[in-house]
Short mmCIF file of C-alpha atoms in Angstrom, two decimals:
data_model
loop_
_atom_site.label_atom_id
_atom_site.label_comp_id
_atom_site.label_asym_id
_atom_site.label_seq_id
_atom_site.Cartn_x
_atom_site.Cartn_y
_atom_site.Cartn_z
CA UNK A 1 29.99 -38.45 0.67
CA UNK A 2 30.02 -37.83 -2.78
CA UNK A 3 32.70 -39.98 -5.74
CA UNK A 4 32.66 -39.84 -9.35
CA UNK A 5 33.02 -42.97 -11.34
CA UNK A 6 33.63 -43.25 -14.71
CA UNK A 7 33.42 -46.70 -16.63
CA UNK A 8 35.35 -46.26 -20.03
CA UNK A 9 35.79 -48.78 -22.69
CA UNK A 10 36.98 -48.89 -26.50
CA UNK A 11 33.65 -51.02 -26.88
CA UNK A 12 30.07 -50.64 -25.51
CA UNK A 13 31.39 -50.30 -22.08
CA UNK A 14 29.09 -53.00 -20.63
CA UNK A 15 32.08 -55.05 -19.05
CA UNK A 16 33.29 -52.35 -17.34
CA UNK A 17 30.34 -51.05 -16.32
CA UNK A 18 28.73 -54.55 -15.04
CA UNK A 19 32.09 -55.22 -13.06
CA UNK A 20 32.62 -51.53 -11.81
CA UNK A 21 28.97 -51.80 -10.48
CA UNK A 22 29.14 -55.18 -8.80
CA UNK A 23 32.55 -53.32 -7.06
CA UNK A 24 30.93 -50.30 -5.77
CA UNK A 25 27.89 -51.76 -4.65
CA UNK A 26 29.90 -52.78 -1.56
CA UNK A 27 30.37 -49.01 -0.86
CA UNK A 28 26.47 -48.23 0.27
CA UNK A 29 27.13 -45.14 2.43
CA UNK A 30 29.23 -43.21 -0.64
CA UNK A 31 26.98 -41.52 -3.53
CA UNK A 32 28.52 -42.53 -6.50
CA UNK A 33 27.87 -40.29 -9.76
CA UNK A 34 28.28 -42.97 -12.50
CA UNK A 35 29.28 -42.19 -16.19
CA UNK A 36 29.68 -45.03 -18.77
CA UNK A 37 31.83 -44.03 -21.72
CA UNK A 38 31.86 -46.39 -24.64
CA UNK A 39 33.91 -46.55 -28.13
CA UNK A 40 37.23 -44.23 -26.36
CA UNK A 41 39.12 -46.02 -29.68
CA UNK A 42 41.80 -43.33 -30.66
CA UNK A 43 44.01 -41.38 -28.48
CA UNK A 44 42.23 -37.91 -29.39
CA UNK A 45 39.36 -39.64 -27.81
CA UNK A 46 41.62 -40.74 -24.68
CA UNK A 47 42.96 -37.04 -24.01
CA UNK A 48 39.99 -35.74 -24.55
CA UNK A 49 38.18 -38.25 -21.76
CA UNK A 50 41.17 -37.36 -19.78
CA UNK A 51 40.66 -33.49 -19.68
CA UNK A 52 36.89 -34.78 -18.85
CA UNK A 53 38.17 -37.13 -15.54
CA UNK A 54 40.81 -33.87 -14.52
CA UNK A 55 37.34 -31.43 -14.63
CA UNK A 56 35.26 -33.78 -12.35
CA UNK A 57 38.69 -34.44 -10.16
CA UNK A 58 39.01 -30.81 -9.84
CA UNK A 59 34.69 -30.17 -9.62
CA UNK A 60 34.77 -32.56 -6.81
CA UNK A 61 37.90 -32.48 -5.13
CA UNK A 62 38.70 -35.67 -5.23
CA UNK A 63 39.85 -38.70 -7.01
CA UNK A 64 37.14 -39.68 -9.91
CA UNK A 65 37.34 -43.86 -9.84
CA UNK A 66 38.17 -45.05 -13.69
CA UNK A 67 37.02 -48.48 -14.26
CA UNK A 68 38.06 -49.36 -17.71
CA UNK A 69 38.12 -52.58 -20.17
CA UNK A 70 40.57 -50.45 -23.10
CA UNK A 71 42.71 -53.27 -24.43
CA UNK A 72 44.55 -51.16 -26.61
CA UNK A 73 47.84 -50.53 -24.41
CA UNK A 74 48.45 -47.10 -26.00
CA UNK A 75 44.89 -45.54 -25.07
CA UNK A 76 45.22 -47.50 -21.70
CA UNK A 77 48.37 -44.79 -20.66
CA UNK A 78 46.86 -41.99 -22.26
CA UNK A 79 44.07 -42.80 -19.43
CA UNK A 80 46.39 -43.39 -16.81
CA UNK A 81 47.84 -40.11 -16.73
CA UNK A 82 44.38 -39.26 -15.78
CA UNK A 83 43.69 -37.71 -12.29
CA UNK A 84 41.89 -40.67 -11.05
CA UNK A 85 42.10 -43.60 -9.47
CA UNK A 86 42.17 -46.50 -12.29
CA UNK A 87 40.72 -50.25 -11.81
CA UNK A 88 42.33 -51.08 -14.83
CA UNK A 89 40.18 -54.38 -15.36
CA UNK A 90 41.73 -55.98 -18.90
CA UNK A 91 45.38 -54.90 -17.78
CA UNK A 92 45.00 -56.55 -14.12
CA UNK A 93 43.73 -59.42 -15.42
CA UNK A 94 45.19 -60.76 -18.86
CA UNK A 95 48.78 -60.58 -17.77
CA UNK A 96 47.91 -63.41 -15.40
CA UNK A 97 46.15 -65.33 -17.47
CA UNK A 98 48.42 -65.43 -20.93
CA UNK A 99 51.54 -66.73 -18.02
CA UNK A 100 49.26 -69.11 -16.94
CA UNK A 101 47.68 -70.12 -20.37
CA UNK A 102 51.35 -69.84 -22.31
CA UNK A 103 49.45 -67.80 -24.38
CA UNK A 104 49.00 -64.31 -25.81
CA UNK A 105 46.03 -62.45 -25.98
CA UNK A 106 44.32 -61.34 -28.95
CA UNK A 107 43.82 -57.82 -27.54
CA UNK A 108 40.80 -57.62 -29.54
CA UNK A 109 37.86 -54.78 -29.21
CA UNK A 110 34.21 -56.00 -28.14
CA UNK A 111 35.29 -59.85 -27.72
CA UNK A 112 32.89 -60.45 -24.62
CA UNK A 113 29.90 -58.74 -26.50
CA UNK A 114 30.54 -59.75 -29.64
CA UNK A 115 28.44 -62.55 -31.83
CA UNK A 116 30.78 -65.55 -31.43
CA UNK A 117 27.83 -67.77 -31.65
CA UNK A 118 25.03 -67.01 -34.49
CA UNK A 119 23.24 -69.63 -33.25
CA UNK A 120 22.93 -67.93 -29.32
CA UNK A 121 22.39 -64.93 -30.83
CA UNK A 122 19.12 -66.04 -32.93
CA UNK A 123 17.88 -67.61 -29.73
CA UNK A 124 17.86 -64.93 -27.88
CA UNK A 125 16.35 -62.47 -30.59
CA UNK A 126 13.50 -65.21 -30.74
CA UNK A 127 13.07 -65.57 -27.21
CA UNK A 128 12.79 -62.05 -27.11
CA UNK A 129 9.95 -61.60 -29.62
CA UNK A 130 8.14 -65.17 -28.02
CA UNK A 131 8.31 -63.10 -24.39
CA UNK A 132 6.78 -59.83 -26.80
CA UNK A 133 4.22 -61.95 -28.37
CA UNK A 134 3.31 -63.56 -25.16
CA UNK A 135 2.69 -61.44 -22.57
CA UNK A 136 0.22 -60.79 -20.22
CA UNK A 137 -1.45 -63.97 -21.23
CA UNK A 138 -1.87 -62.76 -24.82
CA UNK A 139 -1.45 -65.80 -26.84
CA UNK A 140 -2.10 -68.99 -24.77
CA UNK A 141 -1.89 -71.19 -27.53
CA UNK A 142 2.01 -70.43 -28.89
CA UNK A 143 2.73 -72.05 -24.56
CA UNK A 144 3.60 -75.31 -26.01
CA UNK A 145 6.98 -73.38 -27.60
CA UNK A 146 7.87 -71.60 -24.18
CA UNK A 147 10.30 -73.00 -21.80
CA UNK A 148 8.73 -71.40 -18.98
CA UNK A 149 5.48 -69.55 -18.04
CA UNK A 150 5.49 -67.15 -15.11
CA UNK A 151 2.41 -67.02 -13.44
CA UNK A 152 0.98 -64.09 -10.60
CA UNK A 153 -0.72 -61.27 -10.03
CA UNK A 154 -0.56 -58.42 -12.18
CA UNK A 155 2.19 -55.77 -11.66
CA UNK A 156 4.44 -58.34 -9.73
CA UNK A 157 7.25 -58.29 -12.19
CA UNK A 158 6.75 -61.07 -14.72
CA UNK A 159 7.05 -58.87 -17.66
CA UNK A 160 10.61 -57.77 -16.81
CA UNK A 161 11.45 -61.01 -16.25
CA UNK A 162 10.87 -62.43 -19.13
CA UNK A 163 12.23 -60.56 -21.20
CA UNK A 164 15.72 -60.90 -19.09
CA UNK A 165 15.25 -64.09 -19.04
CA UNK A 166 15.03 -63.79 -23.30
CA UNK A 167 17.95 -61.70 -23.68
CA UNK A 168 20.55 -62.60 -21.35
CA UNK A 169 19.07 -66.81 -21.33
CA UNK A 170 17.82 -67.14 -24.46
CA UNK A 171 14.97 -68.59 -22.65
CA UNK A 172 11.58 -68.66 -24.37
CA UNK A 173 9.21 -67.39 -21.27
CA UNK A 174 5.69 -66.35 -21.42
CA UNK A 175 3.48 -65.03 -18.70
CA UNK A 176 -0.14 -65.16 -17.39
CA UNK A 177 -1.55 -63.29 -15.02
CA UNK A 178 -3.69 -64.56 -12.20
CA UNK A 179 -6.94 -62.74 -12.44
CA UNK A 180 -9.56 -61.75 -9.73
CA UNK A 181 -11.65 -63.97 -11.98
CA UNK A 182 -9.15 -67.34 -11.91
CA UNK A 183 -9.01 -66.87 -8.14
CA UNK A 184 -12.74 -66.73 -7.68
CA UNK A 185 -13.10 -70.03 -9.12
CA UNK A 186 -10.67 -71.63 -6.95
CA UNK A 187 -8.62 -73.47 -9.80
CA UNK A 188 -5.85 -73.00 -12.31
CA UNK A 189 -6.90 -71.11 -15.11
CA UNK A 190 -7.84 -73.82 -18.43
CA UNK A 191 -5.37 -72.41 -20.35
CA UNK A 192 -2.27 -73.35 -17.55
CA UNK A 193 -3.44 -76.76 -17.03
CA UNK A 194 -1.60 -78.92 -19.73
CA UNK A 195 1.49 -76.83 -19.26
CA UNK A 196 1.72 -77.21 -15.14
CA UNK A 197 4.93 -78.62 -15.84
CA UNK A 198 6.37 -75.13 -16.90
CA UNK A 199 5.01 -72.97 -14.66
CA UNK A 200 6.58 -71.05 -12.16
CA UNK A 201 4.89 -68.58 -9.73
CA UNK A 202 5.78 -64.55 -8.55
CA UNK A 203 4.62 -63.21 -5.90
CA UNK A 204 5.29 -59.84 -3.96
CA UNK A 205 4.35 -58.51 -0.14
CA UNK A 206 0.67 -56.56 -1.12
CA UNK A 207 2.42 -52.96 0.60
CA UNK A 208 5.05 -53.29 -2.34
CA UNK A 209 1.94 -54.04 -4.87
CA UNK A 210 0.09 -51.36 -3.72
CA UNK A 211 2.67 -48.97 -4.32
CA UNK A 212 3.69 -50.02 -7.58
CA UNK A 213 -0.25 -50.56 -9.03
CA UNK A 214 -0.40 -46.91 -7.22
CA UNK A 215 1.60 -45.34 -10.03
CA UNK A 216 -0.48 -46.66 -12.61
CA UNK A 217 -4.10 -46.00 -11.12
CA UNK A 218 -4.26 -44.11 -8.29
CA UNK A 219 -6.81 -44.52 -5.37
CA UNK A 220 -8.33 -47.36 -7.34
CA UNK A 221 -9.49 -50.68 -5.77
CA UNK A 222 -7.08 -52.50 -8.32
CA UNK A 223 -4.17 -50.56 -6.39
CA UNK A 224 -6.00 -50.67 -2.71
CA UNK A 225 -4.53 -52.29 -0.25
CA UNK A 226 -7.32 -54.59 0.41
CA UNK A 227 -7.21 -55.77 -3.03
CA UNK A 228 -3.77 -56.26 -2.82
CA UNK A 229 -3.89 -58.46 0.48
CA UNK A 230 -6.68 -60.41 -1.02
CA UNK A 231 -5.12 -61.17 -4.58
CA UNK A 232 -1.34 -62.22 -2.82
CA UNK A 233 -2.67 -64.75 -0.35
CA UNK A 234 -5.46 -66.10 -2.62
CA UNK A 235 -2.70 -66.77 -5.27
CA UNK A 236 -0.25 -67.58 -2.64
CA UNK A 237 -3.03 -70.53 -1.40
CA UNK A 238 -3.12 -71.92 -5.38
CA UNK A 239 0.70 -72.26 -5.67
CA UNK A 240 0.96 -74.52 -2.51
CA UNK A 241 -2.67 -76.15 -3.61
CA UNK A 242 -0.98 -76.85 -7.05
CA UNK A 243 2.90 -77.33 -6.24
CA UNK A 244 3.93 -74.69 -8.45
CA UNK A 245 7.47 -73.52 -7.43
CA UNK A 246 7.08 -69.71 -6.55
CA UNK A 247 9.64 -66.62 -5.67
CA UNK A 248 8.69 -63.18 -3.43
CA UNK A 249 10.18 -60.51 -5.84
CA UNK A 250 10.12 -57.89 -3.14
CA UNK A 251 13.51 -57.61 -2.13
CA UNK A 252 14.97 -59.19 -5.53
CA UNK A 253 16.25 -57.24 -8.95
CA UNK A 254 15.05 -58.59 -12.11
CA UNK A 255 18.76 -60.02 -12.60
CA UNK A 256 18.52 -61.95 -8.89
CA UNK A 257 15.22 -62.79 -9.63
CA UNK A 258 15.84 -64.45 -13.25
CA UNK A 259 18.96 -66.37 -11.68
CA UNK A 260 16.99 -67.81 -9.33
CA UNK A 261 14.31 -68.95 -11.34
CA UNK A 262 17.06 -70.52 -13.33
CA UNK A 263 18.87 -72.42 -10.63
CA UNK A 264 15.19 -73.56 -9.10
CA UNK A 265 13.82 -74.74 -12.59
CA UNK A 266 17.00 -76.30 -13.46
CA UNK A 267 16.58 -74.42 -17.04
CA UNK A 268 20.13 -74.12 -19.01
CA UNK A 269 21.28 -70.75 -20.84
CA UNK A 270 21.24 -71.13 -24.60
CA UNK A 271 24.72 -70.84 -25.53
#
């Protein structure tokens, strides 16, 4: 079964898209075709995104799902003539909330994305360029600045997560990764030992590794599943040796995956 679901806004459309997603996942057996559509500010813009929601209507024979965060009223009912079903996200929720807040909305364009805070903002830019500069073990001596240095074998997802960590935290992570080398000696790598406080371990089931280190070098021994095997549970045997706090990424997205590491660490977003 096949739905088409458009996620419209009069800003960058990541509200709507974020919420329609989070909706829809709940619907696993339906194949969703998903279109974001940002900046629909002016009502030749609406009709014309309405002649676009009629074509798929008609292309699929059914409803298209409109998930939209317009807050201008006018646009909002061009949309609604629409043949689709609308989530109309702002509309269904503000009402509420200016009855119960005996106040009015601003009805302002790009208010949850915009830069309310200069001072969040410049975090997270840094935090972006520290997880840049530091990756992959690259700079070990800039670790005394980081708020948190992810640790495991290589290909197990630490670069992603830094750098979600950086954006949407405004955490200042690094990463190092655990080396054939490191595990052969049987202790933390030198560079890792003054900051033990900060570190925080992935790890991954060695089928997933192998598949993933498979798209990058093919029948090698760095992406055999021997290697793979031997790398996990030799850096799964340091983490409990050493206490370091450690996640399986496997069944996790980068998003679960960073929220967890936040809740575990007890690490605050940089407001």
């Amino acid at each position: 079964m096949k739905r088409t679901a458009f996620f419209i806004s009069d800003g960058t459309g990541l509200t709507a898209e974020a919420l329609g997603h989070a909706l829809l996942a709940q619907f696993e057996k339906i194949d969703f075709e998903r279109i974001t559509v940002p900046y629909i500010d002016d009502e030749e813009k609406a009709r014309e995104m309405v002649k676009r929601i009629n074509k798929a209507a008609e292309t699929d024979n059914e409803r298209p799902l409109i998930f939209d965060t317009i807050v201008n009223s006018t646009i909002r009912e061009i949309i609604s003539d629409a043949e689709g079903f609308m989530v109309d996200i702002f509309g269904t929720f503000l009402n509420p909330l200016e009855l119960e807040l005996s106040s009015s909305s601003s009805y302002s364009v790009g208010k949850s994305h915009a830069i309310n805070n200069a001072g969040s903002y410049e975090r997270r830019i840094h935090a972006v360029n520290f997880a840049l500069d530091n990756d992959d073990g690259a700079r070990t001596r800039h670790y005394d600045e980081a708020d948190l240095i992810l640790i495991g074998a290589s290909r197990s997802g630490k670069t992603p997560t830094c750098l979600y960590l950086a954006l949407q935290y405004g955490v200042k992570a690094a990463n190092y990764p655990i080396t054939e080398e490191d595990l052969d000696d049987q202790k933390m790598p030198a560079a890792l030992r003054p900051h033990k406080e900060k570190l925080f371990g992935l790890t991954i089931e060695p089928e997933r590794l192998a598949t993933i280190r498979n798209e990058r070098r093919p029948n090698s021994r760095y992406s055999s599943m021997q290697q793979c095997m031997h790398e996990i549970e030799e850096i799964e045997l340091m983490y409990k040796r050493e206490r370091i706090p450690y996640l399986n990424t496997t069944a996790y997205s980068v998003e679960e995956i960073s929220t967890r590491i936040m809740v575990t660490t007890g690490l605050k977003r940089h407001r």
